[in-house]
Amino acid sequence: MDHAALAVLAAIASFFVVTVILAAIILICQHRKTTQTRRNNQIRTRPLRNPNHYPTSSSSLPVDASWSWDPNLKISMEELSRATKNFSNTLIVGDGSFGYVYKASLSTGATVAVKKLSPDAFQGFREFAAEMETLSKLRHHNIVKILGYWASGAERLLVYEFIEKGNLDQWLHESSPTSSSTHQNDEVSISIDFIRSPLPWETRVKIIRGVAHGLCYLHGLEKPIIHRDIKASNVLLDSEFEAHIADFGLARRMDKSHSHVSTQVAGTIGYMPPEYRDGSNVANPKVDVYSFGVLMIETVSGHRPNLAVKLEGNDIGLVNWARKMKERNTELEMLDGNIPREEGLKEESVREYVRIACMCTGELQKDRPEMPEVVKLLDSMPL
Ligand SMILES: Nc1ncnc2c1ncn2[C@@H]1O[C@H](COP(=O)(O)OP(=O)(O)OP(=O)(O)O)[C@@H](O)[C@H]1O
């Protein structure tokens, strides 16, 4: 082969090598771009996945300054990784604004729920501090128990007792006698190993009574705690359908000497009281009473609080609808069509329930009862 031919071959070979290198560079760049876009979407999808959720401002970050929590509650990352099979998607049981919740088995044999706050959820750090601080001191069978935590660098994990049957929102809005065992959201499948069939009337009342008892406990503490985010997805149900109030990320503790606490508006649209609409930035127990009343109406009717209900062809808010139905003595028409109609569903039971719900959702705070009175009324209502 002469020199000219060799030169041509060398040029072709160099051309191929350069092309391959260029192609590889382009592929790597594209991959990075896709990964970055996915990550950015994730940052955005967390808050957007719950567009009705109004968290508090993230202006201050009480992270490392407040690591004085009980060191006995600290659980190592190795243990949590092992217990969740390295945070396997197959063990995800919940998806909140600030991260996923996994079902996990600790080496002690205990089954627990592990909430892993997304490191990009700056706001989540505040929630973590608030939740840890508040929950670790509470003891009541209608309040979810916190068992431990892990915090290091940007990693924040909370460990709770595992509440088997998921949240009330799923039971109210994703039930059918043939419910499938997984629920697909935009990113993962959430596994459940039971069938959700529509809740009977007595079970709905039992759940509502449990929430009322839990709230009564919180408001009755020496320094009352206002939950500020009472809603169906924050009510977890155990195997006996006993309610456990969860998610204390927005909770505020009141000083004994004060009747309220000044804070940023927070909560979830549909459950927030009318005074927030008027610009009030104070929270007191009556805020929870209102959200609880909305939860009662949602539980009896199966209507989501943030969606309008049709009444005589007009769209009307859930609370106004309940009030109108009560005024017209048509409370029975409010009943969720999925409620199994066993013989003996007492009319007076539904009427009294709706009456209590309407009291709790009074427009003015002074018209709403306090939780001890609500508990008394609910415990003595006919079933
Ligand atoms: N202790 C637990 N046991 C079993 N499941 C749980 C537990 N804690 C949370 N979950 C599940 O994970 C879901 C997400 O919980 P999380 O508190 O993170 O968010 P959320 O309250 O549903 O949403 P948001 O953060 O928007 O208010 C819950 O709705 C519930 O289904």
Short mmCIF file of C-alpha atoms and ligand atoms in Angstrom, two decimals:
data_model
loop_
_atom_site.label_atom_id
_atom_site.label_comp_id
_atom_site.label_asym_id
_atom_site.label_seq_id
_atom_site.Cartn_x
_atom_site.Cartn_y
_atom_site.Cartn_z
CA MET A 1 0.00 0.00 0.00
CA ASP A 2 1.42 3.33 -0.95
CA HIS A 3 1.69 6.35 1.30
CA ALA A 4 -1.31 8.07 -0.26
CA ALA A 5 -3.59 5.08 0.44
CA LEU A 6 -2.29 4.87 4.01
CA ALA A 7 -2.99 8.55 4.53
CA VAL A 8 -6.56 8.13 3.24
CA LEU A 9 -7.10 5.13 5.55
CA ALA A 10 -5.67 7.02 8.51
CA ALA A 11 -7.95 9.98 7.72
CA ILE A 12 -11.02 7.71 7.54
CA ALA A 13 -10.06 5.99 10.81
CA SER A 14 -9.53 9.35 12.53
CA PHE A 15 -12.85 10.54 11.17
CA PHE A 16 -14.59 7.49 12.72
CA VAL A 17 -12.79 7.90 16.03
CA VAL A 18 -13.68 11.60 16.20
CA THR A 19 -17.32 10.84 15.21
CA VAL A 20 -17.62 8.15 17.91
CA ILE A 21 -16.13 10.48 20.54
CA LEU A 22 -18.45 13.31 19.48
CA ALA A 23 -21.48 10.99 19.54
CA ALA A 24 -20.52 9.80 23.03
CA ILE A 25 -20.16 13.40 24.24
CA ILE A 26 -23.57 14.33 22.77
CA LEU A 27 -25.21 11.26 24.39
CA ILE A 28 -23.68 12.03 27.80
CA CYS A 29 -24.84 15.66 27.58
CA GLN A 30 -28.35 14.61 26.60
CA HIS A 31 -28.53 12.11 29.45
CA ARG A 32 -27.42 14.78 31.95
CA LYS A 33 -30.01 17.18 30.60
CA THR A 34 -32.79 14.58 30.90
CA THR A 35 -31.77 13.68 34.44
CA GLN A 36 -31.64 17.34 35.42
CA THR A 37 -35.07 17.98 33.88
CA ARG A 38 -36.50 14.99 35.76
CA ARG A 39 -34.96 16.24 39.00
CA ASN A 40 -36.35 19.73 38.41
CA ASN A 41 -39.78 18.29 37.71
CA GLN A 42 -39.57 16.34 40.91
CA ILE A 43 -38.79 19.48 42.86
CA ARG A 44 -41.79 21.09 41.29
CA THR A 45 -44.09 18.10 41.37
CA ARG A 46 -43.85 17.66 45.12
CA PRO A 47 -45.64 20.89 45.98
CA LEU A 48 -47.71 20.72 42.83
CA ARG A 49 -48.84 17.17 43.55
CA ASN A 50 -50.79 18.70 46.43
CA PRO A 51 -51.66 22.08 44.93
CA ASN A 52 -54.22 22.67 47.66
CA HIS A 53 -51.65 22.48 50.41
CA TYR A 54 -50.54 25.83 51.85
CA PRO A 55 -47.42 25.27 53.91
CA THR A 56 -45.91 27.90 56.14
CA SER A 57 -43.14 30.14 54.89
CA SER A 58 -39.66 28.71 54.86
CA SER A 59 -38.00 31.92 55.95
CA SER A 60 -36.12 30.43 58.87
CA LEU A 61 -34.62 27.02 59.11
CA PRO A 62 -34.36 25.63 62.63
CA VAL A 63 -32.30 22.67 61.55
CA ASP A 64 -29.05 22.04 63.28
CA ALA A 65 -29.60 24.53 66.08
CA SER A 66 -32.33 22.32 67.50
CA TRP A 67 -30.70 18.89 67.48
CA SER A 68 -31.38 18.42 71.14
CA TRP A 69 -33.93 15.69 70.62
CA ASP A 70 -33.86 12.54 72.59
CA PRO A 71 -30.79 10.65 71.31
CA ASN A 72 -32.50 7.41 72.33
CA LEU A 73 -34.89 7.96 69.45
CA LYS A 74 -32.10 8.11 66.89
CA ILE A 75 -32.15 5.14 64.50
CA SER A 76 -29.14 4.58 62.25
CA MET A 77 -29.28 5.07 58.48
CA GLU A 78 -27.90 1.53 58.00
CA GLU A 79 -30.84 0.12 59.94
CA LEU A 80 -33.37 2.24 58.01
CA SER A 81 -31.81 1.34 54.64
CA ARG A 82 -31.93 -2.34 55.53
CA ALA A 83 -35.48 -2.08 56.87
CA THR A 84 -36.73 -0.44 53.66
CA LYS A 85 -34.66 -2.64 51.30
CA ASN A 86 -32.67 0.44 50.38
CA PHE A 87 -35.83 2.54 50.06
CA SER A 88 -37.36 0.22 47.53
CA ASN A 89 -40.24 1.64 45.47
CA THR A 90 -42.16 -1.55 46.18
CA LEU A 91 -42.39 -0.55 49.86
CA ILE A 92 -43.83 2.93 49.29
CA VAL A 93 -47.17 3.26 51.07
CA GLY A 94 -47.66 7.01 50.86
CA ASP A 95 -46.63 10.10 49.00
CA GLY A 96 -46.81 13.46 50.81
CA SER A 97 -45.73 16.95 49.81
CA PHE A 98 -42.29 16.43 51.31
CA GLY A 99 -41.37 12.88 50.42
CA TYR A 100 -42.34 9.24 50.33
CA VAL A 101 -43.47 7.03 53.21
CA TYR A 102 -42.16 3.42 53.26
CA LYS A 103 -43.36 0.34 55.10
CA ALA A 104 -40.31 -1.07 56.88
CA SER A 105 -39.30 -3.96 59.15
CA LEU A 106 -36.79 -3.08 61.85
CA SER A 107 -34.34 -5.71 63.11
CA THR A 108 -36.37 -5.81 66.34
CA GLY A 109 -39.19 -7.31 64.25
CA ALA A 110 -41.34 -4.17 64.51
CA THR A 111 -43.14 -2.99 61.40
CA VAL A 112 -42.87 0.78 61.09
CA ALA A 113 -43.53 3.61 58.65
CA VAL A 114 -40.48 5.60 57.53
CA LYS A 115 -41.05 9.09 56.12
CA LYS A 116 -38.04 10.17 54.05
CA LEU A 117 -38.10 13.90 53.53
CA SER A 118 -36.92 14.81 50.09
CA PRO A 119 -33.57 16.66 50.38
CA ASP A 120 -34.80 19.21 47.84
CA ALA A 121 -37.80 20.02 50.05
CA PHE A 122 -36.24 22.95 51.91
CA GLN A 123 -39.61 23.49 53.55
CA GLY A 124 -39.52 19.90 54.74
CA PHE A 125 -36.76 20.67 57.24
CA ARG A 126 -39.10 22.94 59.13
CA GLU A 127 -41.77 20.29 59.01
CA PHE A 128 -39.31 17.74 60.31
CA ALA A 129 -38.37 19.87 63.29
CA ALA A 130 -42.00 20.70 64.07
CA GLU A 131 -43.18 17.12 63.74
CA MET A 132 -40.38 15.64 65.82
CA GLU A 133 -40.68 18.29 68.50
CA THR A 134 -44.45 17.97 68.79
CA LEU A 135 -45.13 14.30 68.30
CA SER A 136 -42.37 12.88 70.46
CA LYS A 137 -44.08 14.30 73.55
CA LEU A 138 -47.63 13.12 72.83
CA ARG A 139 -49.28 9.95 74.11
CA HIS A 140 -52.84 9.22 72.98
CA HIS A 141 -54.32 6.28 71.11
CA ASN A 142 -55.82 8.59 68.46
CA ILE A 143 -52.48 10.30 67.73
CA VAL A 144 -49.90 8.50 65.61
CA LYS A 145 -46.78 7.62 67.62
CA ILE A 146 -43.31 8.65 66.56
CA LEU A 147 -40.69 5.99 67.27
CA GLY A 148 -37.48 7.52 66.02
CA TYR A 149 -35.60 9.63 63.54
CA TRP A 150 -32.41 9.99 61.57
CA ALA A 151 -30.88 13.36 60.71
CA SER A 152 -27.54 14.00 59.09
CA GLY A 153 -26.54 16.62 56.54
CA ALA A 154 -29.51 17.06 54.23
CA GLU A 155 -31.03 13.70 55.21
CA ARG A 156 -34.12 13.73 57.39
CA LEU A 157 -36.14 10.62 58.21
CA LEU A 158 -38.97 10.10 60.67
CA VAL A 159 -40.08 6.69 61.94
CA TYR A 160 -43.66 6.10 63.12
CA GLU A 161 -45.74 3.18 64.26
CA PHE A 162 -47.18 1.58 61.13
CA ILE A 163 -50.91 2.12 60.72
CA GLU A 164 -52.14 -0.76 58.58
CA LYS A 165 -55.10 0.50 56.61
CA GLY A 166 -53.77 3.72 55.11
CA ASN A 167 -55.55 7.04 55.21
CA LEU A 168 -59.21 8.03 55.32
CA ASP A 169 -58.97 9.96 52.05
CA GLN A 170 -58.23 6.71 50.22
CA TRP A 171 -61.13 4.94 51.93
CA LEU A 172 -63.56 7.73 51.08
CA HIS A 173 -62.47 8.41 47.52
CA GLU A 174 -60.70 5.34 46.20
CA SER A 175 -62.92 2.54 47.45
CA SER A 176 -64.92 0.03 45.56
CA PRO A 177 -65.85 -3.56 46.35
CA THR A 178 -63.22 -4.59 43.80
CA SER A 179 -60.48 -2.06 44.60
CA SER A 180 -57.18 -3.06 43.05
CA SER A 181 -54.18 -3.62 45.24
CA THR A 182 -52.04 -0.84 43.83
CA HIS A 183 -52.58 2.80 43.13
CA GLN A 184 -50.53 4.40 40.38
CA ASN A 185 -49.60 8.04 40.75
CA ASP A 186 -47.36 10.00 38.41
CA GLU A 187 -44.15 8.49 39.71
CA VAL A 188 -44.67 5.27 41.66
CA SER A 189 -47.15 2.54 42.47
CA ILE A 190 -48.37 2.67 46.04
CA SER A 191 -48.87 -0.86 47.36
CA ILE A 192 -51.67 -1.98 49.60
CA ASP A 193 -52.37 -5.55 50.57
CA PHE A 194 -56.08 -5.28 51.34
CA ILE A 195 -59.26 -4.44 49.48
CA ARG A 196 -60.92 -1.11 50.23
CA SER A 197 -64.65 -1.50 50.19
CA PRO A 198 -66.92 1.47 50.99
CA LEU A 199 -67.09 2.21 54.71
CA PRO A 200 -70.37 1.50 56.49
CA TRP A 201 -72.09 4.29 58.43
CA GLU A 202 -71.07 3.01 61.90
CA THR A 203 -67.42 2.84 60.83
CA ARG A 204 -67.52 6.41 59.55
CA VAL A 205 -68.94 7.59 62.87
CA LYS A 206 -66.32 5.56 64.78
CA ILE A 207 -63.53 7.21 62.77
CA ILE A 208 -64.95 10.69 63.31
CA ARG A 209 -65.29 10.03 67.05
CA GLY A 210 -61.64 8.93 67.15
CA VAL A 211 -60.48 12.13 65.43
CA ALA A 212 -62.60 14.17 67.84
CA HIS A 213 -61.00 12.45 70.85
CA GLY A 214 -57.51 13.02 69.42
CA LEU A 215 -58.19 16.72 68.82
CA CYS A 216 -59.77 17.09 72.26
CA TYR A 217 -56.54 15.71 73.77
CA LEU A 218 -54.38 18.12 71.74
CA HIS A 219 -56.48 21.15 72.65
CA GLY A 220 -56.66 20.12 76.30
CA LEU A 221 -52.88 19.94 76.87
CA GLU A 222 -51.33 22.37 79.31
CA LYS A 223 -49.93 24.13 76.27
CA PRO A 224 -52.61 23.34 73.69
CA ILE A 225 -51.51 22.11 70.28
CA ILE A 226 -53.30 23.30 67.16
CA HIS A 227 -52.87 20.78 64.37
CA ARG A 228 -53.78 23.22 61.52
CA ASP A 229 -54.02 20.54 58.84
CA ILE A 230 -56.91 18.28 59.80
CA LYS A 231 -57.97 16.52 56.59
CA ALA A 232 -58.82 13.04 55.40
CA SER A 233 -55.29 12.16 54.23
CA ASN A 234 -53.96 13.00 57.70
CA VAL A 235 -56.31 10.52 59.39
CA LEU A 236 -54.74 7.05 59.39
CA LEU A 237 -56.79 3.94 60.06
CA ASP A 238 -55.65 0.83 61.92
CA SER A 239 -56.95 -2.71 61.47
CA GLU A 240 -59.94 -1.91 63.74
CA PHE A 241 -60.67 1.34 61.87
CA GLU A 242 -59.58 3.34 64.87
CA ALA A 243 -58.44 6.81 63.74
CA HIS A 244 -54.88 8.07 64.31
CA ILE A 245 -54.19 11.75 63.58
CA ALA A 246 -50.92 12.16 61.66
CA ASP A 247 -48.73 14.83 60.08
CA PHE A 248 -47.86 17.44 62.68
CA GLY A 249 -45.65 19.43 60.31
CA LEU A 250 -47.85 22.53 60.55
CA ALA A 251 -48.80 22.12 64.22
CA ARG A 252 -48.32 25.03 66.63
CA ARG A 253 -48.15 24.99 70.41
CA MET A 254 -50.05 27.74 72.21
CA ASP A 255 -48.78 29.44 75.30
CA LYS A 256 -51.03 28.87 78.29
CA SER A 257 -51.45 32.60 78.74
CA HIS A 258 -52.57 33.18 75.17
CA SER A 259 -55.79 32.34 73.41
CA HIS A 260 -54.17 32.08 70.01
CA VAL A 261 -50.86 32.02 68.20
CA SER A 262 -49.93 34.44 65.42
CA THR A 263 -48.58 32.61 62.45
CA GLN A 264 -48.69 32.40 58.67
CA VAL A 265 -51.83 31.02 57.10
CA ALA A 266 -51.40 27.29 56.58
CA GLY A 267 -53.52 24.29 55.84
CA THR A 268 -55.30 22.73 52.89
CA ILE A 269 -57.83 24.43 50.64
CA GLY A 270 -61.35 23.31 51.36
CA TYR A 271 -60.59 22.68 55.05
CA MET A 272 -59.41 26.19 55.94
CA PRO A 273 -61.79 28.37 57.97
CA PRO A 274 -63.45 31.50 56.51
CA GLU A 275 -61.47 33.85 58.79
CA TYR A 276 -58.32 32.95 56.81
CA ARG A 277 -60.07 34.28 53.71
CA ASP A 278 -60.50 37.59 55.54
CA GLY A 279 -56.78 37.85 56.15
CA SER A 280 -56.62 36.59 59.73
CA ASN A 281 -53.19 35.27 60.62
CA VAL A 282 -54.02 33.91 64.04
CA ALA A 283 -54.51 30.25 64.75
CA ASN A 284 -56.45 28.93 67.71
CA PRO A 285 -58.25 25.64 68.42
CA LYS A 286 -61.37 26.87 66.58
CA VAL A 287 -59.40 26.61 63.35
CA ASP A 288 -59.13 22.84 63.91
CA VAL A 289 -62.82 22.67 64.89
CA TYR A 290 -63.75 24.12 61.50
CA SER A 291 -61.52 21.70 59.55
CA PHE A 292 -62.91 18.86 61.64
CA GLY A 293 -66.48 19.93 60.70
CA VAL A 294 -65.51 19.90 57.01
CA LEU A 295 -64.01 16.43 57.50
CA MET A 296 -67.32 15.30 59.02
CA ILE A 297 -69.26 16.52 55.97
CA GLU A 298 -66.78 14.87 53.62
CA THR A 299 -67.06 11.63 55.56
CA VAL A 300 -70.85 11.50 55.46
CA SER A 301 -71.16 12.57 51.83
CA GLY A 302 -68.03 11.33 50.06
CA HIS A 303 -67.64 14.80 48.46
CA ARG A 304 -64.20 16.34 48.34
CA PRO A 305 -64.09 19.67 50.26
CA ASN A 306 -62.30 21.58 47.52
CA LEU A 307 -64.94 20.74 44.90
CA ALA A 308 -68.35 22.33 44.53
CA VAL A 309 -71.53 20.31 44.96
CA LYS A 310 -74.54 20.69 42.66
CA LEU A 311 -77.73 21.94 44.30
CA GLU A 312 -80.66 22.64 42.00
CA GLY A 313 -78.29 23.05 39.08
CA ASN A 314 -76.04 25.50 40.93
CA ASP A 315 -72.51 24.91 42.15
CA ILE A 316 -72.25 25.44 45.89
CA GLY A 317 -69.45 24.98 48.44
CA LEU A 318 -69.54 21.85 50.61
CA VAL A 319 -70.20 23.68 53.89
CA ASN A 320 -73.03 25.81 52.47
CA TRP A 321 -74.52 22.74 50.87
CA ALA A 322 -74.59 20.90 54.23
CA ARG A 323 -76.20 23.93 55.87
CA LYS A 324 -78.89 24.11 53.17
CA MET A 325 -79.60 20.38 53.35
CA LYS A 326 -80.00 20.66 57.11
CA GLU A 327 -82.36 23.66 56.81
CA ARG A 328 -84.50 21.68 54.37
CA ASN A 329 -84.46 18.53 56.51
CA THR A 330 -82.95 16.63 53.61
CA GLU A 331 -79.85 15.39 55.49
CA LEU A 332 -80.42 11.81 54.34
CA GLU A 333 -79.86 12.90 50.75
CA MET A 334 -76.35 13.92 51.75
CA LEU A 335 -75.34 10.30 52.38
CA ASP A 336 -72.57 8.94 50.21
CA GLY A 337 -74.27 6.62 47.71
CA ASN A 338 -71.55 4.02 48.40
CA ILE A 339 -72.54 3.57 52.04
CA PRO A 340 -73.94 0.05 52.39
CA ARG A 341 -77.61 0.58 53.35
CA GLU A 342 -78.05 -2.04 56.02
CA GLU A 343 -81.42 -2.17 57.62
CA GLY A 344 -81.51 0.03 60.62
CA LEU A 345 -79.45 3.00 59.40
CA LYS A 346 -81.17 5.46 61.69
CA GLU A 347 -82.38 8.72 60.27
CA GLU A 348 -81.91 10.53 63.58
CA SER A 349 -78.29 9.38 63.64
CA VAL A 350 -77.56 11.10 60.32
CA ARG A 351 -79.52 14.21 61.32
CA GLU A 352 -77.64 14.61 64.60
CA TYR A 353 -74.30 14.00 62.86
CA VAL A 354 -75.05 16.72 60.28
CA ARG A 355 -76.20 19.08 63.05
CA ILE A 356 -72.86 18.67 64.84
CA ALA A 357 -70.93 19.13 61.56
CA CYS A 358 -72.84 22.37 60.86
CA MET A 359 -72.06 23.66 64.36
CA CYS A 360 -68.35 22.94 63.87
CA THR A 361 -68.31 24.75 60.53
CA GLY A 362 -69.95 27.89 61.92
CA GLU A 363 -68.93 30.99 59.98
CA LEU A 364 -67.79 32.76 63.15
CA GLN A 365 -65.36 31.20 65.60
CA LYS A 366 -67.60 32.05 68.53
CA ASP A 367 -70.39 29.95 67.03
CA ARG A 368 -68.21 26.83 66.85
CA PRO A 369 -68.16 24.53 69.87
CA GLU A 370 -64.94 23.53 71.60
CA MET A 371 -63.72 19.97 71.08
CA PRO A 372 -64.78 18.61 74.53
CA GLU A 373 -68.36 19.56 73.68
CA VAL A 374 -68.06 18.02 70.21
CA VAL A 375 -66.81 14.78 71.78
CA LYS A 376 -69.74 14.74 74.20
CA LEU A 377 -72.25 15.28 71.39
CA LEU A 378 -70.69 12.65 69.13
CA ASP A 379 -70.36 10.05 71.88
CA SER A 380 -74.00 10.45 72.82
CA MET A 381 -75.50 10.59 69.34
CA PRO A 382 -77.74 7.67 68.34
CA LEU A 383 -76.20 5.06 66.03
N1 LIG B 1 -47.53 5.92 60.23
C1 LIG B 1 -48.01 5.59 59.03
N2 LIG B 1 -48.46 4.34 58.79
C2 LIG B 1 -48.95 4.01 57.59
N3 LIG B 1 -49.05 4.85 56.54
C3 LIG B 1 -48.62 6.11 56.71
C4 LIG B 1 -48.07 6.54 57.96
N4 LIG B 1 -47.74 7.86 57.85
C5 LIG B 1 -48.07 8.23 56.60
N5 LIG B 1 -48.59 7.18 55.91
C6 LIG B 1 -49.08 7.21 54.51
O1 LIG B 1 -48.30 8.10 53.77
C7 LIG B 1 -49.11 9.16 53.26
C8 LIG B 1 -48.30 10.43 53.15
O2 LIG B 1 -48.10 10.93 54.44
P1 LIG B 1 -47.56 12.39 54.69
O3 LIG B 1 -47.78 12.72 56.11
O4 LIG B 1 -46.15 12.45 54.21
O5 LIG B 1 -48.33 13.30 53.66
P2 LIG B 1 -49.88 13.73 53.51
O6 LIG B 1 -50.37 14.21 54.81
O7 LIG B 1 -50.69 12.66 52.87
O8 LIG B 1 -49.75 14.88 52.46
P3 LIG B 1 -49.30 16.36 52.72
O9 LIG B 1 -47.88 16.31 53.14
O10 LIG B 1 -49.49 16.97 51.40
O11 LIG B 1 -50.19 16.91 53.78
C9 LIG B 1 -50.31 9.23 54.21
O12 LIG B 1 -51.43 9.83 53.65
C10 LIG B 1 -50.52 7.74 54.50
O13 LIG B 1 -51.25 7.12 53.47
#
